PDB file of C-alpha atoms in Angstrom:
ATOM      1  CA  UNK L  76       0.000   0.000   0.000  1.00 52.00           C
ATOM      2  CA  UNK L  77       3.033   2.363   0.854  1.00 66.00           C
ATOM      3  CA  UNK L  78       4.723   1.845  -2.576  1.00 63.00           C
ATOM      4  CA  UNK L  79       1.020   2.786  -4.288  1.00 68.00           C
ATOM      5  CA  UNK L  80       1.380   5.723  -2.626  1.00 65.00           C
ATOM      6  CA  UNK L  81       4.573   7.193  -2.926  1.00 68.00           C
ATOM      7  CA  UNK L  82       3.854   6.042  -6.956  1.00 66.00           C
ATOM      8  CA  UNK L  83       0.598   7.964  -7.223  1.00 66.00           C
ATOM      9  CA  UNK L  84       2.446  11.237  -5.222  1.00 66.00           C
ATOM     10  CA  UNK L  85       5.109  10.638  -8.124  1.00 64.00           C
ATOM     11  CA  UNK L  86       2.662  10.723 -10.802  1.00 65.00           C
ATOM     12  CA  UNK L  87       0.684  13.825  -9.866  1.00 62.00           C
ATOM     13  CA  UNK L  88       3.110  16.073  -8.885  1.00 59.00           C
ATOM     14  CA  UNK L  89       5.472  15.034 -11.823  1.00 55.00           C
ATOM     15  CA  UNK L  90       2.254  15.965 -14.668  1.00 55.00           C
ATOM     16  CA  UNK L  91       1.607  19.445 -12.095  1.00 50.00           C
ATOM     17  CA  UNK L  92       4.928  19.978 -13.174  1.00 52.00           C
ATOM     18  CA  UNK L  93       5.375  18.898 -16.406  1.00 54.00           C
ATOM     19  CA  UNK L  94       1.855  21.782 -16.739  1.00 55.00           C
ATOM     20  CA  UNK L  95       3.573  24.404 -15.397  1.00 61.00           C
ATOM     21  CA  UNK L  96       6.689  23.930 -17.297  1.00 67.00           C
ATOM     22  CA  UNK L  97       4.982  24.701 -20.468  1.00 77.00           C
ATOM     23  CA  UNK L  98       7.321  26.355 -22.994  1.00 79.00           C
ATOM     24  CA  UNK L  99       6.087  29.847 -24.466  1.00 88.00           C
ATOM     25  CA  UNK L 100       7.958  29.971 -27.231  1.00 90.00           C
ATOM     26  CA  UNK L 101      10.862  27.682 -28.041  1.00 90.00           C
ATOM     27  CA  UNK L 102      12.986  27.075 -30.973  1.00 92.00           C
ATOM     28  CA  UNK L 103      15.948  24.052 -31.658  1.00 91.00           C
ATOM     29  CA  UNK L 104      18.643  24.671 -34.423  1.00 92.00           C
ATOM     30  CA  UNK L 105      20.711  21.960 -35.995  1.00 90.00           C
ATOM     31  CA  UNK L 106      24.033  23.779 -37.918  1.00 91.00           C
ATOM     32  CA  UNK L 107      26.669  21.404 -40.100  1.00 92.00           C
ATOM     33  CA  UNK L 108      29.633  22.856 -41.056  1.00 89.00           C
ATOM     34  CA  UNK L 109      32.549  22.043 -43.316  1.00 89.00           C
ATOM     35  CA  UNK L 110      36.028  23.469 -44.429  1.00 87.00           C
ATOM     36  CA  UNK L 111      39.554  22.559 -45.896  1.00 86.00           C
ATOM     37  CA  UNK L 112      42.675  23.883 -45.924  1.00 80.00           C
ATOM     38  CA  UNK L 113      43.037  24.548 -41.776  1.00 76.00           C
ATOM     39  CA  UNK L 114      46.282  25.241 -40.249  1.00 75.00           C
ATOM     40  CA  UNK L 115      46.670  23.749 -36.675  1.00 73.00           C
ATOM     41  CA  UNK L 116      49.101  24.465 -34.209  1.00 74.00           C
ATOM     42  CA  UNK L 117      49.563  20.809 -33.341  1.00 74.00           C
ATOM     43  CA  UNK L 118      50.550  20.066 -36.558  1.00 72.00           C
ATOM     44  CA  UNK L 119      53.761  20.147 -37.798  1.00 70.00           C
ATOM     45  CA  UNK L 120      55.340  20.911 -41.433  1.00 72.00           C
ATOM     46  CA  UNK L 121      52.931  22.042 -43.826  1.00 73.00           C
ATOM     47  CA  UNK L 122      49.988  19.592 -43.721  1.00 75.00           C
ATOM     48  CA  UNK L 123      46.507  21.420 -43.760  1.00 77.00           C
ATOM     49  CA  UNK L 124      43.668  19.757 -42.730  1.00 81.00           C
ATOM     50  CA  UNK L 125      39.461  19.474 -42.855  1.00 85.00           C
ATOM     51  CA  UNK L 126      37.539  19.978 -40.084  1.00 84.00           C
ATOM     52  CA  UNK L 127      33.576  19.025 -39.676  1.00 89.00           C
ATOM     53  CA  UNK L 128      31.417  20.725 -37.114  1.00 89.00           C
ATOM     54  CA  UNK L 129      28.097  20.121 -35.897  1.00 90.00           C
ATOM     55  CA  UNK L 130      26.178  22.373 -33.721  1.00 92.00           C
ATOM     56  CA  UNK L 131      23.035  21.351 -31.710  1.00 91.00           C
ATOM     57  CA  UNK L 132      21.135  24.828 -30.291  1.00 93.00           C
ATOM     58  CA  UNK L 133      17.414  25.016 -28.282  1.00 92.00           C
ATOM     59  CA  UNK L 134      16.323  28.079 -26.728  1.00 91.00           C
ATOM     60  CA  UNK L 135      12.855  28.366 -24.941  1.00 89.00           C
ATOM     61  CA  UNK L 136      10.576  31.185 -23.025  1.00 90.00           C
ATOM     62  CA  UNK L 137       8.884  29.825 -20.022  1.00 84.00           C
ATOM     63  CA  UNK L 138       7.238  31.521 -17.880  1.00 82.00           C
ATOM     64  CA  UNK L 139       8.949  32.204 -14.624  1.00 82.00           C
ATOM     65  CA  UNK L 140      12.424  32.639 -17.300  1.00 86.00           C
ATOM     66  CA  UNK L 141      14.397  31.492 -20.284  1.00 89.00           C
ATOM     67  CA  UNK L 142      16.492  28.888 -21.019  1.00 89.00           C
ATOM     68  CA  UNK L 143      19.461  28.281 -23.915  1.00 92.00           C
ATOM     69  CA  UNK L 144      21.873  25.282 -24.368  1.00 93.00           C
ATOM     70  CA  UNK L 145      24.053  24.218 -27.163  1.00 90.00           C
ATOM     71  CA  UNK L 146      26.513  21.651 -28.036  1.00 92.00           C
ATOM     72  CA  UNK L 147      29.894  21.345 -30.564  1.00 89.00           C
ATOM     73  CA  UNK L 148      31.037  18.469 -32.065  1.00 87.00           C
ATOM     74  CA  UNK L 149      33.809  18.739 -34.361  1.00 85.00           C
ATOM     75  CA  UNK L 150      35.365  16.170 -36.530  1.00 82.00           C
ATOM     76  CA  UNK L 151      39.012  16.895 -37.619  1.00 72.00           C
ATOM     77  CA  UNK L 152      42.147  14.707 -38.958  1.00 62.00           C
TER      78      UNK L 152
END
């Protein structure tokens, strides 16, 4: 009976939540980009290289604030 409990506390508070947490506005970017011909520092002699980067971006209004994250990944020789 306990373990109903606590489970049915879970539930409700987690959708009161989930209702306030509504977004206003929100918007998610995805961003590829490519190039040749790099110089790098680690590098050494004259070898230029290609580098690949992928960027991963979501804003959002709520109400009570905003929030922004975003993430690199780059791909290089």
């Amino acid at each position: 009976m306990k373990l109903t409990q606590i489970a049915a506390f879970v539930a409700l508070s987690s959708a009161a939540a989930i209702s306030q947490a509504a977004p206003i506005w929100q918007d998610f970017s995805f961003t590829g980009l490519y190039g040749e011909n790099y110089k790098s520092p680690f590098v050494t002699g004259d070898k230029e290289i290609e580098q690949s980067t992928v960027t991963f971006e979501y804003g959002a209004g709520f109400k009570y604030g905003d929030f922004f994250a975003f993430a690199d990944r780059t791909d290089n020789d």
